[in-house]
Amino acid sequence: MILVVDTSTLLDLESVNGLPLLPKLARSVHVLDVVLNECGAELTEEIRAAGYREVAVPRSWVMPALGLRTANLSSTDALVLYYAKKNKAILVASDGPLRKRAARHGVEVHGAIWVAQRALDEVLIEPNELCAWLEGWLASGRRLPQDEIDRLRELMKCK
């Protein structure tokens, strides 16, 4: 399974020190260089150190990707969607408009909550650490689905 990740998910995972977990859930996790450009130097180094595979965006992708763009979708997100669709990869995205557009184009898409659930299922994270992630996301104001956070908090019996 190949995953491709958007900027928002990287920020969600970074906010709870969860960047190293995503590469453990798949054969390969790809991140476009344009996504890394949005992350800044320090976070980019963390992403590289965690084992994400950097993919350089060639000019030939720009026009087809822009064809996927909408008013609510950035050029970077359109490139991420184009790459996922072109490579039949699973898109891991926290950005709402990107998730909706991906679903409309038949791309399998999941978010940070899915990463947390998979990490728990694969015993890569302990329930108490997952509870701390959920609390961290709530405290930091990350825009994640409240109903999914509540479901996991109840399942884990978080305090």
XYZ file of C-alpha atoms in Angstrom:
159
model
C 0.000 0.000 0.000
C 1.287 3.423 -0.974
C 0.098 6.490 0.886
C 0.448 10.095 -0.223
C 0.057 12.751 2.457
C -1.049 16.385 2.444
C 0.310 19.321 4.430
C -2.579 19.430 6.921
C -2.098 15.801 7.939
C 1.626 16.334 8.434
C 0.836 19.295 10.689
C -1.779 17.245 12.570
C 0.714 14.439 13.171
C 3.562 16.806 14.029
C 1.402 18.504 16.664
C 1.276 15.221 18.641
C 4.780 13.935 17.752
C 3.166 11.316 15.511
C 5.153 11.820 12.297
C 7.201 8.598 12.720
C 4.085 6.392 12.835
C 2.668 6.910 9.355
C 5.626 5.294 7.516
C 5.175 2.216 9.718
C 1.624 1.738 8.410
C 2.424 1.355 4.714
C 4.984 0.009 2.311
C 5.773 3.594 1.334
C 4.548 7.075 2.285
C 5.087 9.713 -0.371
C 5.198 13.452 0.184
C 5.465 15.889 -2.704
C 8.255 18.458 -2.648
C 5.637 21.228 -2.943
C 4.078 19.952 0.297
C 7.469 20.049 2.008
C 7.891 23.634 0.777
C 4.787 24.535 2.808
C 6.152 22.837 5.928
C 9.299 24.859 6.563
C 12.882 23.642 7.015
C 12.657 22.186 10.528
C 9.494 20.169 9.904
C 10.808 19.037 6.512
C 13.874 17.559 8.213
C 11.634 15.728 10.721
C 9.562 14.329 7.845
C 12.635 13.133 5.964
C 14.137 11.614 9.123
C 10.894 9.716 9.797
C 11.197 7.877 6.473
C 8.766 9.634 4.152
C 9.701 9.393 0.471
C 10.055 12.803 -1.156
C 8.654 13.063 -4.680
C 9.796 15.871 -6.972
C 6.946 17.400 -8.963
C 7.820 17.683 -12.667
C 6.379 20.510 -14.761
C 4.385 17.961 -16.772
C 2.068 17.403 -13.778
C 1.104 21.048 -13.333
C -1.491 21.424 -16.101
C -3.319 18.127 -15.420
C -3.309 18.925 -11.696
C -4.722 22.393 -12.284
C -7.593 20.685 -14.093
C -8.520 19.143 -10.723
C -8.361 22.461 -8.889
C -11.456 24.212 -7.563
C -11.960 27.539 -5.811
C -11.456 25.817 -2.425
C -8.500 23.677 -3.496
C -4.960 25.053 -3.573
C -2.527 24.265 -6.364
C -0.513 22.148 -3.922
C -3.587 20.144 -2.939
C -4.476 19.681 -6.613
C -0.984 18.277 -7.220
C -1.352 15.910 -4.255
C -4.701 14.725 -5.625
C -3.269 14.326 -9.127
C -0.385 12.242 -7.765
C -2.665 10.008 -5.679
C -5.015 9.454 -8.608
C -2.212 8.858 -11.123
C -0.478 6.322 -8.854
C -3.616 4.705 -7.383
C -2.302 5.656 -3.952
C -4.350 6.156 -0.806
C -4.575 9.843 0.012
C -4.111 10.776 3.663
C -5.546 14.277 3.913
C -6.995 16.423 6.661
C -8.016 19.259 4.350
C -11.797 19.110 3.859
C -12.014 20.396 0.270
C -9.199 18.040 -0.775
C -10.932 15.062 0.838
C -14.229 15.865 -0.920
C -12.581 16.390 -4.296
C -10.596 13.147 -3.930
C -13.745 11.175 -3.130
C -15.462 12.650 -6.210
C -12.551 11.413 -8.315
C -12.634 7.902 -6.870
C -9.472 8.278 -4.799
C -9.492 6.439 -1.469
C -8.986 9.079 1.201
C -8.484 9.007 4.967
C -7.332 11.506 7.586
C -5.326 11.857 10.774
C -7.974 10.036 12.838
C -7.597 7.037 10.501
C -3.832 7.138 11.058
C -4.392 7.116 14.824
C -6.880 4.243 14.607
C -4.570 2.209 12.334
C -1.601 2.837 14.635
C -3.680 1.571 17.550
C -4.886 -1.473 15.582
C -1.295 -2.309 14.577
C -0.158 -1.839 18.205
C 2.194 0.980 17.237
C 0.647 3.259 19.842
C -0.728 2.569 23.307
C -4.297 3.603 24.189
C -3.080 6.183 26.724
C -0.837 7.762 24.069
C -3.754 7.866 21.628
C -5.825 9.602 24.312
C -3.022 12.164 24.642
C -3.076 12.676 20.848
C -6.818 13.301 20.901
C -6.482 15.777 23.756
C -3.568 17.446 21.978
C -5.572 17.854 18.793
C -8.492 19.323 20.721
C -6.238 21.698 22.672
C -4.320 22.855 19.592
C -7.464 23.683 17.650
C -6.652 21.309 14.788
C -9.733 21.009 12.568
C -10.556 17.320 12.921
C -14.028 15.742 12.994
C -15.344 16.093 16.540
C -17.604 13.037 16.206
C -14.617 10.846 15.273
C -12.544 12.217 18.144
C -15.444 11.573 20.531
C -15.872 8.027 19.170
C -12.209 7.204 19.742
C -12.183 8.857 23.168
C -15.139 6.703 24.180
C -13.614 3.560 22.676
C -10.318 4.170 24.515
C -12.099 5.281 27.678
C -10.059 8.471 27.681
C -10.480 10.706 30.707
